[in-house]
XYZ file of C-alpha atoms in Angstrom:
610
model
C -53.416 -18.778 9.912
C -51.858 -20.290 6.802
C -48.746 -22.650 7.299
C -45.477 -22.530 5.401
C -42.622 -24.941 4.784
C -39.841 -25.605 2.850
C -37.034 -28.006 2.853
C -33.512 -28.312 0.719
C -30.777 -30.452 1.638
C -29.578 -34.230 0.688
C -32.617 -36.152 2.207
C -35.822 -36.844 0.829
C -38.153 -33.841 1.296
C -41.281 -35.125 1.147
C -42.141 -36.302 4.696
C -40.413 -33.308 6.196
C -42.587 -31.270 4.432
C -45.950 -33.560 5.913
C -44.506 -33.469 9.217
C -43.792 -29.773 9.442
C -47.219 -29.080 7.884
C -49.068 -31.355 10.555
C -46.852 -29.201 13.339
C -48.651 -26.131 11.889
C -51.901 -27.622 12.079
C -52.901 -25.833 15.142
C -53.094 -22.495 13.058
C -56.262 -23.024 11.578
C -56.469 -24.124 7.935
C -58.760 -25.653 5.019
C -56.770 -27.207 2.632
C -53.049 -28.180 1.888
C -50.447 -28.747 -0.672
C -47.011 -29.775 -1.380
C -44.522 -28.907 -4.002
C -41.381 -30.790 -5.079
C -38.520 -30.365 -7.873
C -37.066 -33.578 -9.244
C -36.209 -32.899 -12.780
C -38.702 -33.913 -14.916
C -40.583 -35.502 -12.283
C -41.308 -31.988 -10.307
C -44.968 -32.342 -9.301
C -47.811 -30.300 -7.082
C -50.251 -32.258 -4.873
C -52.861 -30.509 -2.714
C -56.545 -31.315 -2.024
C -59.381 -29.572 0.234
C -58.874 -31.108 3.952
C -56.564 -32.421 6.350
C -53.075 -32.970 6.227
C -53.482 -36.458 6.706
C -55.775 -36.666 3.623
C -52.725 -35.077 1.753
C -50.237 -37.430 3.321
C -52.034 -40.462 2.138
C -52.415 -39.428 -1.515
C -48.619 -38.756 -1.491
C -47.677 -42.236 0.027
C -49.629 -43.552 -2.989
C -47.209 -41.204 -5.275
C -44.403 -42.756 -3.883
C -42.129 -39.617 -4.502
C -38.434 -37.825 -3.299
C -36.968 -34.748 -3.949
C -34.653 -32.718 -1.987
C -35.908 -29.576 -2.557
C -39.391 -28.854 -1.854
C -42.505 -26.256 -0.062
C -45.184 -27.239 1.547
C -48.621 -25.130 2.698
C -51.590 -25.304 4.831
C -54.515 -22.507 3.589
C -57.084 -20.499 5.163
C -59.588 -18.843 2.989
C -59.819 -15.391 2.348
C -60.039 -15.493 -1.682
C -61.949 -17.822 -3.172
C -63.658 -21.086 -1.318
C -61.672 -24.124 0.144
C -60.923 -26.842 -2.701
C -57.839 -28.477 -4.773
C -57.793 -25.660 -7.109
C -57.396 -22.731 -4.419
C -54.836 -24.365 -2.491
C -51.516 -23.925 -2.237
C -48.892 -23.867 -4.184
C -50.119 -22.021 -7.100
C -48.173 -21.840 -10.592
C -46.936 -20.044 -13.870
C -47.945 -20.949 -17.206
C -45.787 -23.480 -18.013
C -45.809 -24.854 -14.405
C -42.198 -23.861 -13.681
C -42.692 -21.893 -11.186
C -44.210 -23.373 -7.450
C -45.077 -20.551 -4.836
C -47.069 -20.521 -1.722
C -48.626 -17.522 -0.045
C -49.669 -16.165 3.417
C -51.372 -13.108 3.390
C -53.015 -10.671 1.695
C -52.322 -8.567 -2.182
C -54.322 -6.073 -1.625
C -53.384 -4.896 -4.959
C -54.523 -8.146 -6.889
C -56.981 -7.102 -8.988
C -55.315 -4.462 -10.264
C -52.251 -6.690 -10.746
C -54.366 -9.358 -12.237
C -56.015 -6.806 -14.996
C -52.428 -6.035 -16.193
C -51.516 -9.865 -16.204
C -54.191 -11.136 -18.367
C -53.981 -8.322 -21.132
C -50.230 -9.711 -21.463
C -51.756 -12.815 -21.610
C -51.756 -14.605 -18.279
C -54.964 -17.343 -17.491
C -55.603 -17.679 -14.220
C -56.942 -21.328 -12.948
C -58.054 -20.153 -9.138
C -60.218 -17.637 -7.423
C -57.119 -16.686 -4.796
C -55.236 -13.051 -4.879
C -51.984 -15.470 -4.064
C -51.867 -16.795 -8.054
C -50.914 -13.149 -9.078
C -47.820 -13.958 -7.988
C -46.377 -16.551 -10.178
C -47.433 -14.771 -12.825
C -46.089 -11.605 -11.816
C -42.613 -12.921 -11.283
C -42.462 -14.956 -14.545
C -43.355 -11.986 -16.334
C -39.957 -10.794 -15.408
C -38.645 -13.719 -15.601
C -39.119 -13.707 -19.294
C -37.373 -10.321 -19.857
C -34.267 -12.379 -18.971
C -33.863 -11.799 -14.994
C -32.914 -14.454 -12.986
C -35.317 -15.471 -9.962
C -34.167 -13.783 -7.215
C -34.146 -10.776 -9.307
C -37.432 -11.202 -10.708
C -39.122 -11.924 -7.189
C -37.450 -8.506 -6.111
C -38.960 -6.331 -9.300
C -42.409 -8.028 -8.735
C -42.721 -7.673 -4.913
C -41.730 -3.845 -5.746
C -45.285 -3.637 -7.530
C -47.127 -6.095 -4.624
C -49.387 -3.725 -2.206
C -50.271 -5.607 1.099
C -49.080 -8.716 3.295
C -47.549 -11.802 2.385
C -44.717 -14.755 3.618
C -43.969 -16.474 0.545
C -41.420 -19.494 -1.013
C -40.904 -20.113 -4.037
C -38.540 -22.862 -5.990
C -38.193 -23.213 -9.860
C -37.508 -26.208 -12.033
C -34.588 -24.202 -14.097
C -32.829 -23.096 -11.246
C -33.504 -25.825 -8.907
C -30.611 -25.609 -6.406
C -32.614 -22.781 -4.496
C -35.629 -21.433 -2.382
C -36.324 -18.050 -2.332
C -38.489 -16.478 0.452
C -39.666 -13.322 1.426
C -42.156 -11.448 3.994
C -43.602 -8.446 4.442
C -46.614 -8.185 7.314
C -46.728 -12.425 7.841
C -44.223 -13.839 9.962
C -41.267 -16.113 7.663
C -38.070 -18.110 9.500
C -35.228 -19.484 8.103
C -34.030 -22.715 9.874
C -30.194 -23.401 9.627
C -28.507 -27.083 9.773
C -26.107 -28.987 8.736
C -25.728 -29.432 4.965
C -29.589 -28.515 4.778
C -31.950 -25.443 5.353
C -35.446 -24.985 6.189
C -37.956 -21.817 5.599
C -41.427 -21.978 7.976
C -43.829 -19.425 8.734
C -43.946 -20.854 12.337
C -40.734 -22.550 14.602
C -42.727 -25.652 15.497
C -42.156 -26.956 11.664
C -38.373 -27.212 11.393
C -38.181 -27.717 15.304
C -37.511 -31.160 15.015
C -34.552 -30.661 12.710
C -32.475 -27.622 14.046
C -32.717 -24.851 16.381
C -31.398 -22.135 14.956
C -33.176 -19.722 13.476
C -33.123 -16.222 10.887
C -35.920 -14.002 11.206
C -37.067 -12.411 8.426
C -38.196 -8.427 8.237
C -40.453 -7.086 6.411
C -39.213 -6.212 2.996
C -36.476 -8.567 3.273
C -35.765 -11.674 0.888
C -33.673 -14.957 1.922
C -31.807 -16.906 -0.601
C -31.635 -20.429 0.407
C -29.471 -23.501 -0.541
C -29.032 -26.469 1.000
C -25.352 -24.820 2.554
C -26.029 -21.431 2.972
C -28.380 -18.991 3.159
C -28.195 -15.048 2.291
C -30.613 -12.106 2.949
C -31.094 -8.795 1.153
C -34.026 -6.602 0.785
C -36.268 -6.082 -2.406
C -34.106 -3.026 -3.801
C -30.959 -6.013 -3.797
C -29.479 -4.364 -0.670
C -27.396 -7.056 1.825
C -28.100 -7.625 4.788
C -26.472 -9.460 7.440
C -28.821 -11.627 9.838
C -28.171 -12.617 13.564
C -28.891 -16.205 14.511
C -31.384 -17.152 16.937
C -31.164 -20.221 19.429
C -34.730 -21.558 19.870
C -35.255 -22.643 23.475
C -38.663 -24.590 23.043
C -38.666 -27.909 22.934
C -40.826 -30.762 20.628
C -42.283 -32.283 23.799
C -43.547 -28.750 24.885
C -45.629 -28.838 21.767
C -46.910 -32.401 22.210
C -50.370 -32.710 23.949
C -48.518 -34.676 27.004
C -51.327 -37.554 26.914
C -54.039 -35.413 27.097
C -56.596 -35.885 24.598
C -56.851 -32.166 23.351
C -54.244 -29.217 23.338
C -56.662 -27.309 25.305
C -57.214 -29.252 28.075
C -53.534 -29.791 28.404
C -53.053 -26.183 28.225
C -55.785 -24.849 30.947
C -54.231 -28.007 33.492
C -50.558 -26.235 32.628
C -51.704 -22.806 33.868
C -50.168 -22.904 37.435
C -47.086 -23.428 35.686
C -47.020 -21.364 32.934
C -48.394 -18.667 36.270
C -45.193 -19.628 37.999
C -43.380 -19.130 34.896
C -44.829 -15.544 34.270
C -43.650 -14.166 37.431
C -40.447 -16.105 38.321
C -37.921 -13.651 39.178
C -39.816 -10.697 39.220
C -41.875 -10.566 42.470
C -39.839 -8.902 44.863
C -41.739 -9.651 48.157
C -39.982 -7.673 50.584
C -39.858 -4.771 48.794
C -43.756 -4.889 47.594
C -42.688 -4.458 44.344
C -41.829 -5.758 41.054
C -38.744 -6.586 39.042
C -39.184 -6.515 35.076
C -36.150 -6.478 33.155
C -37.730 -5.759 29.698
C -38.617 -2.423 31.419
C -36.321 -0.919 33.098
C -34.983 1.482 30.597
C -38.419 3.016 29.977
C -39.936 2.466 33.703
C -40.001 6.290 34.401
C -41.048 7.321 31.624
C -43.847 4.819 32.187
C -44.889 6.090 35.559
C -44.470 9.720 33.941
C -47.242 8.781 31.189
C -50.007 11.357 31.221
C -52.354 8.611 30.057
C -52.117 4.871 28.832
C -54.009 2.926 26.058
C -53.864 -0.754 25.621
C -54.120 -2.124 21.965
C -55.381 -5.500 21.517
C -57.441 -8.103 19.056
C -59.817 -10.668 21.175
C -58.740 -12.411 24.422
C -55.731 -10.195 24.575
C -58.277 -6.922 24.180
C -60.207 -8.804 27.364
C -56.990 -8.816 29.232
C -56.292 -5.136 27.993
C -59.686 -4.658 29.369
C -58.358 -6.211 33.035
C -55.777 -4.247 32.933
C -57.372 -0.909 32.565
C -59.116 -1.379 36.120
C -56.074 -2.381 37.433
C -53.631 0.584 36.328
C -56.637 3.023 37.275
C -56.963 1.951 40.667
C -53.055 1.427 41.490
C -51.606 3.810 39.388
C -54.389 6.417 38.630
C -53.244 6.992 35.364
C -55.858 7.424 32.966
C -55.957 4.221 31.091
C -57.926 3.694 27.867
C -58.338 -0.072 26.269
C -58.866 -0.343 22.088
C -59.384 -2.570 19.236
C -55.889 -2.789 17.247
C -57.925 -2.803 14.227
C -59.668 0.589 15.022
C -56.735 2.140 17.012
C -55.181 2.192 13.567
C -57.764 3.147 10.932
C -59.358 5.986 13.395
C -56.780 8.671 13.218
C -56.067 8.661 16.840
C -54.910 11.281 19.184
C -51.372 9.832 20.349
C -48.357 11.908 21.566
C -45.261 11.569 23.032
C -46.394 12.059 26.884
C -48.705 8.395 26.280
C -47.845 5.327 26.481
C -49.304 2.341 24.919
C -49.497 -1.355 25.254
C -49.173 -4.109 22.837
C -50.541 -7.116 23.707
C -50.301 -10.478 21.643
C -49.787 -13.636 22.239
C -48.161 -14.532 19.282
C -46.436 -11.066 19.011
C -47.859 -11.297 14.954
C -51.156 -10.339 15.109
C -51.668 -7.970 11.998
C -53.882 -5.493 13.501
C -52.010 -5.094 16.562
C -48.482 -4.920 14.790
C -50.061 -1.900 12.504
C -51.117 0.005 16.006
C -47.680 -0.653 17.181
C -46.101 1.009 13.993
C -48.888 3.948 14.161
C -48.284 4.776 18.016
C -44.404 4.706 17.006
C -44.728 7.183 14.203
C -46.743 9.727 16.832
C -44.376 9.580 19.446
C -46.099 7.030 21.850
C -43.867 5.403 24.458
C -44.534 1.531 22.394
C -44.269 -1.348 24.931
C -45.156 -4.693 23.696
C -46.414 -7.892 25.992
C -46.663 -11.169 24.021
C -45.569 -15.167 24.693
C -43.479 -15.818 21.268
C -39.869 -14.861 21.679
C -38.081 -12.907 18.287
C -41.628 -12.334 17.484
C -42.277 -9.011 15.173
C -44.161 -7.055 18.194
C -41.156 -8.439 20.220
C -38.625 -7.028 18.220
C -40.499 -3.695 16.847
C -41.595 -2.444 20.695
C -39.409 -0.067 22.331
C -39.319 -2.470 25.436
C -41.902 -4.827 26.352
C -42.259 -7.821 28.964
C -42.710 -11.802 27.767
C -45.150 -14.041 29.279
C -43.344 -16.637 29.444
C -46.276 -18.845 29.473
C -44.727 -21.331 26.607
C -45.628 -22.584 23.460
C -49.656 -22.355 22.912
C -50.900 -24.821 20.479
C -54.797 -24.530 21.079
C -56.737 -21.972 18.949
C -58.616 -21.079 21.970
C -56.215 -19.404 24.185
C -56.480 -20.459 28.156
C -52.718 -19.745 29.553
C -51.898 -17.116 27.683
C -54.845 -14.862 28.733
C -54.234 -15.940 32.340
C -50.355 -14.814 31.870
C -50.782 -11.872 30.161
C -53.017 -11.176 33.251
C -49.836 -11.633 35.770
C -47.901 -9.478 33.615
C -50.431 -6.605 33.454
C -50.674 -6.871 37.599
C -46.708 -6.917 37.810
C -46.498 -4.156 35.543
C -49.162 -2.237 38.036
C -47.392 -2.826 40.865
C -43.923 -1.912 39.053
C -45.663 1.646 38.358
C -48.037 1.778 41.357
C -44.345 1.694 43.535
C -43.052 4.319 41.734
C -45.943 6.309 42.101
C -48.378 6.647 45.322
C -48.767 3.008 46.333
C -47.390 1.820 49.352
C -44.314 -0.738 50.779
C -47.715 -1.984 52.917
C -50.021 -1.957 49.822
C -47.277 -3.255 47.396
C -46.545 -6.530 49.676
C -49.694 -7.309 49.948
C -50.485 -7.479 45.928
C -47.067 -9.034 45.785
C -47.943 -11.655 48.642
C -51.439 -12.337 46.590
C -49.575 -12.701 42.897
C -47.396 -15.501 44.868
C -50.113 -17.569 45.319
C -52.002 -17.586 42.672
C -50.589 -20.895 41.496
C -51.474 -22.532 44.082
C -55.030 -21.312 43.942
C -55.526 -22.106 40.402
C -54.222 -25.994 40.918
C -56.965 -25.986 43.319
C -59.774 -24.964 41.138
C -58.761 -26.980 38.286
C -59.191 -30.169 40.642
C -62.700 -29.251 39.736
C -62.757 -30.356 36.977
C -65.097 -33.098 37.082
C -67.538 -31.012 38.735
C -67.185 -28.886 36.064
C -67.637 -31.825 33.150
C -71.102 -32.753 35.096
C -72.747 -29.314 34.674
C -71.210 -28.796 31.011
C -73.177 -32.081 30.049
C -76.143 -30.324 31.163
C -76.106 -27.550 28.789
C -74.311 -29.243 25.568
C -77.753 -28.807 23.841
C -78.120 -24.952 24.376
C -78.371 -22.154 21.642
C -76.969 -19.366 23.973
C -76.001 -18.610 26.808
C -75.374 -14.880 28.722
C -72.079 -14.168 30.888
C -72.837 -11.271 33.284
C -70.075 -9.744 35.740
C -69.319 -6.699 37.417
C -66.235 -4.623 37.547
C -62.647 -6.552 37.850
C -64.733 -9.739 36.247
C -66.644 -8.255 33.815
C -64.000 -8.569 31.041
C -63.948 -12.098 32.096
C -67.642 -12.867 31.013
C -66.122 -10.871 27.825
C -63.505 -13.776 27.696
C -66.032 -16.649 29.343
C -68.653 -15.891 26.360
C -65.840 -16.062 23.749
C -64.286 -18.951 24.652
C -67.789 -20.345 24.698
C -68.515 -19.826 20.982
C -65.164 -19.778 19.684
C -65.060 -24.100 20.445
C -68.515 -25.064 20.837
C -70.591 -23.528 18.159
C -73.236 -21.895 21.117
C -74.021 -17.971 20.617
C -73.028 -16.433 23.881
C -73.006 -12.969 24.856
C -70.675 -11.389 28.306
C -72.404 -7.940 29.660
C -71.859 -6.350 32.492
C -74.573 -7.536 34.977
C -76.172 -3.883 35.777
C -76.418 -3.863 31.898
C -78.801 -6.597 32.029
C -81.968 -4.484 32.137
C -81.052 -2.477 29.343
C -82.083 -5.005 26.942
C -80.644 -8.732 27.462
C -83.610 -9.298 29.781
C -85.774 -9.533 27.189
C -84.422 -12.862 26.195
C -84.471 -14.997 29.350
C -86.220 -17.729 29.738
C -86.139 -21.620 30.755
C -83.747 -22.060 27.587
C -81.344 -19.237 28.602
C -78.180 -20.464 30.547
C -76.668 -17.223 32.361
C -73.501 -17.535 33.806
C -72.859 -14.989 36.623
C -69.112 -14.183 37.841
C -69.949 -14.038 41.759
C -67.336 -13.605 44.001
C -67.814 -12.195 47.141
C -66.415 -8.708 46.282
C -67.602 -5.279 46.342
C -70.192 -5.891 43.806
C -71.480 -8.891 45.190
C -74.804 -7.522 46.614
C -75.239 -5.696 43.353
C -74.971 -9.574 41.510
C -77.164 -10.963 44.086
C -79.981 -8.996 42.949
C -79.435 -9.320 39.022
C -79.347 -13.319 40.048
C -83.059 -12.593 41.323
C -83.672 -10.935 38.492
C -82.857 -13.927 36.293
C -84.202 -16.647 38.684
C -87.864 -14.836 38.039
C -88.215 -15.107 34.591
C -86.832 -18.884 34.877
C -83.232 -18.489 33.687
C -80.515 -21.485 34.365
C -78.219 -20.160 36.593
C -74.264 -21.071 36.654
C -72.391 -18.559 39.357
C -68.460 -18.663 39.947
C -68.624 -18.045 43.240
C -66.342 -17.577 46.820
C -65.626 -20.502 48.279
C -67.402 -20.006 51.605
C -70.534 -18.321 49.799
C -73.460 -20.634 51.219
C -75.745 -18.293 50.574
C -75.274 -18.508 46.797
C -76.252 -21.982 46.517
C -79.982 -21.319 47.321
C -80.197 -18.712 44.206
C -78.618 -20.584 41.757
C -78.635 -24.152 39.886
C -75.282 -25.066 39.646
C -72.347 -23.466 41.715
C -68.934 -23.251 40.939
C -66.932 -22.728 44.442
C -63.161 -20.939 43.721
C -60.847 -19.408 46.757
C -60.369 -16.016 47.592
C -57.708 -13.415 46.267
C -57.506 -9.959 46.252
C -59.785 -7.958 43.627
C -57.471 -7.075 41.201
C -56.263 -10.895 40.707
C -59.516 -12.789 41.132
C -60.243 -12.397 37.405
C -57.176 -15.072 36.977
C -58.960 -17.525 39.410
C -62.733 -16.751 37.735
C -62.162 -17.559 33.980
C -60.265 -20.848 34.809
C -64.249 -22.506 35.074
C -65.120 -20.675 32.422
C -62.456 -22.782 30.334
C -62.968 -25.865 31.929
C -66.831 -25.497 31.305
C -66.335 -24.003 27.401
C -64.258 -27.022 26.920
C -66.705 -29.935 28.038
C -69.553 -28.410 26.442
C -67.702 -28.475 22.684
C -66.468 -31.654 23.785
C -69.500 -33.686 24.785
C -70.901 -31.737 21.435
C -68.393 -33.740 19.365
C -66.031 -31.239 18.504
C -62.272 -30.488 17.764
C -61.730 -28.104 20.403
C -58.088 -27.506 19.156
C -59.133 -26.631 15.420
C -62.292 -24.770 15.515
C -63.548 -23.888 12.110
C -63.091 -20.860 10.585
C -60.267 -19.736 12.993
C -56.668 -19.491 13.236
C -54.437 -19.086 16.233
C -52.588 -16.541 14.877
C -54.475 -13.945 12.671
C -51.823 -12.468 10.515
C -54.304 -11.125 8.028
C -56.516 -7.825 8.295
């Protein structure tokens, strides 16, 4: 959520700063802004909407600077409009800044501000700020100095940058809780809150920690922390490149991104299946991999799809590993005082290694004595760097809010990671090939399904018009109607519930009819007599039936209305081969509904707020 930019260097700022804020896009936002110094000319123009709404009213400005910030909002004070979006001002309008994140303290901070005789224009927490730091600015500090003394008295999250007409040769940024980059080239310098803004003009990167502040000129760059302590910064070479970002002719980021998942599969596990062994080979691991298999119990922490893959992986360390494994909500593993010690071991996962929440578990587990492992896509991210030792996924740069290959990744990772402790523990050279054997063609299976695709696009245009929809599985594939029902409402708008099928009667009965679509997950595993009688169950009272079902299951098709036929795998993987329809069918549904299935309203793609 919320986008940061900034530019300084000898060429004209201005469409660097629309073209980094359009490669942020994809984070979710309501309104945008740009900043610019230029002398007398320094200006501010934001409005509610689209980037491209803001790029046309500056092409009618006809301005250049060399220094400027840019930022895309999502609202958590005060509604979307011009005056609430970014960048916000001091009194005089000397001061630009742009905030992600949240002062938690702002009210408080506010109260003081006005009796010294501060007027605020916007509803926002963020326009504490400027005032806070120009009311040390008038006591004679300089900026960086006065950013350091106000951030001192700042309780909560933010990513910030901030340039100033009288000392106009600089940007100063800082983080604390929302992730901030500096971007290095030659004879200019870049700040984002996200790679894919400055990737078109260098790749090499600073990441910022929390509590530190970067100085930035259009030569150099320097870092110290809010107490004026140095600090020296290691660069980073970002491997990504722009065309991994594009959408690759496909008309949505989604779409492209579910039709890359037998790569991004491949990706996951290259190099780490070690078929003739029947084992695994993660490198992010090995320091801590006995005191893994040692754990007396395990607990994944996780915030929505990545919680459903937590959930996945649960069944699958209980059954291979039999260590007691227990799956949470990052933002109740962290408020509920939990019982953690030094013989657990717990799991971070995030694709975008800065999800708030999660990153707070992480710290809390650390401070009890946990064994803290993170598994998340984005390289140098803070999860990445604050875990103990962790495992990437590897499954590449994932623009759509919606994830698709992530989930599926993070799902290869949690069976490697099985099968890396299941080895050391009581599974077998027989029992570890043939998981091994299975994660090897998964790929393979998955390019097969998504050839479906059509299919799938016919039965979505059936059900574009419905108001809910139920997602019932058993077992292994219950977490997937978890992920099938979320993907569901997160792009098309539909309320949609996942249960586990048995939980049916206890309630969610009650509300089938004709106008209930119920989507069963239906392999032919040991459940699948179980779901054969909850599909009778719905069939009576005149439900429309969707089942994921076997490939060879001919018997399904004479219970249900639509089928969707998937091959075989072994239990513990199937869940990687069941939720690809689920995508496929989430997506044509929001789709033929009109929709922007890579911007859904009122979410981001990475929520670094609580």
């Amino acid at each position: 959520m919320c986008g940061i930019v900034g530019y300084i260097g000898q060429r004209n700022c201005v469409p660097i700063l629309i073209e980094g804020l359009k490669r942020l896009e994809y984070r979710g936002y309501d309104s945008a802004g740009i900043g610019i110094l230029n002398g007398s000319d320094s200006v501010i123009v934001k409005n509610k909407g689209k980037v491209s709404l803001l790029q046309e009213k500056v092409e009618q400005l006809n301005l250049s600077s060399t220094i400027g910030i840019g930022h895309t909002r999502w609202a958590t004070h005060g509604i979307p409009n011009e005056t609430n979006a970014h960048p916000h001002t001091n009194t005089d309008d000397s001061l630009f800044l742009i905030h992600n994140g949240i002062i938690e303290n702002y009210q408080t901070l506010k109260k003081g501000l006005m009796n010294l005789g501060y007027r605020f224009r916007s509803e926002t927490d963020s326009e504490v700020l400027p005032h806070l730091i120009d009311s040390f600015l008038r006591k004679g500090n300089d900026l960086v100095k006065s950013v350091q003394l106000a951030l001192q008295e700042v309780e909560g999250t933010y990513g910030i940058a901030i340039i100033y007409t009288k000392e106009p040769d600089k940007i100063v940024a800082a983080r604390k809780g929302s992730p901030l980059i500096v971007g290095l080239g030659q004879n200019e310098n870049f700040v984002a809150s996200d790679v894919s803004a400055v990737l078109a003009h260098t790749k090499q990167v600073v990441y910022l920690e929390d509590g530190e502040i970067a100085v930035i000129t259009k030569n150099d760059f320097c870092a110290k922390t809010i107490y004026d302590d140095e600090i020296r910064k290691e660069v980073h070479e970002i491997t990504m490149s722009l065309e991994e970002i594009d959408k690759g002719g496909y008309p949505h980021f989604m779409l492209k991104e579910i039709m890359e998942q037998p790569e991004s599969l491949r990706n996951s596990m290259r190099g780490r299946i070690l078929l003739e062994e029947g084992n695994a080979k993660l490198g992010g691991l090995a320091d801590v991999a006995d005191r893994l298999a040692n754990s007396k119990r395990i607990l994944i922490s996780a915030c929505g799809t990545s919680w459903h893959a937590g959930l996945v992986g649960e069944y699958m360390f209980e059954q291979f590993t039999r260590i007691p494994t227990e799956v949470e909500y990052a933002s109740e593993f962290r408020y509920r005082n939990p019982i953690v010690g030094s013989d657990d071991t717990v799991f971070f996962i995030s694709q975008s290694g800065e999800t708030a929440d999660t990153l707070a578990a992480l710290r809390e587990a650390k401070l009890r004595g946990a064994l803290a492992l993170g598994i998340c896509n984005a390289v140098g991210s803070s999860i990445a760097r604050e875990s103990e030792a962790g495992v990437y996924t590897h499954a590449g740069p994932e623009i759509g809010v919606a994830s698709t290959k992530a989930f599926t990744s993070q799902l290869v990772v949690l069976a490697l990671i099985t099968l890396l402790i299941g080895r050391k523990k009581n599974l077998s050279i027989e029992e570890g090939k043939k998981i091994a054997s299975e994660l090897f063609q998964i790929p393979d299976k998955v390019e097969k399904i998504l050839k479906l695709n059509s299919e799938i696009e016919s039965i979505a245009s059936q059900f574009k018009d419905a108001k809910n929809f139920l997602y019932l599985g058993r077992g292994y594939n219950f977490p997937v109607a978890l992920e099938g029902a979320l993907k569901l409402k997160e792009i098309s708008y539909i309320h949609a519930e996942g249960y586990p099928a048995a939980e049916m009667k206890h309630g969610p009965i009650a509300l089938i009819d004709e106008d209930m679509p119920v989507v069963f997950i239906a392999p032919q595993d040991s459940t699948y007599e179980k779901i054969k009688s909850n599909i009778q169950e719905v069939k009576a009272r005149g439900g429309k039936i969707i089942a994921v079902a076997s490939e060879n299951d001919n018997e399904i098709d004479h219970l249900v209305d639509y089928s969707i036929k998937i091959p075989d795998a072994i239990e513990m993987l199937r869940p990687i081969l069941t939720v690809i329809p689920l995508q496929l069918l989430a997506y044509h549904i929001a789709v033929k509904k009109g929709l922007n299935v890579d911007q859904p309203r009122n979410l981001a793609k990475s929520v670094t707020v609580e």
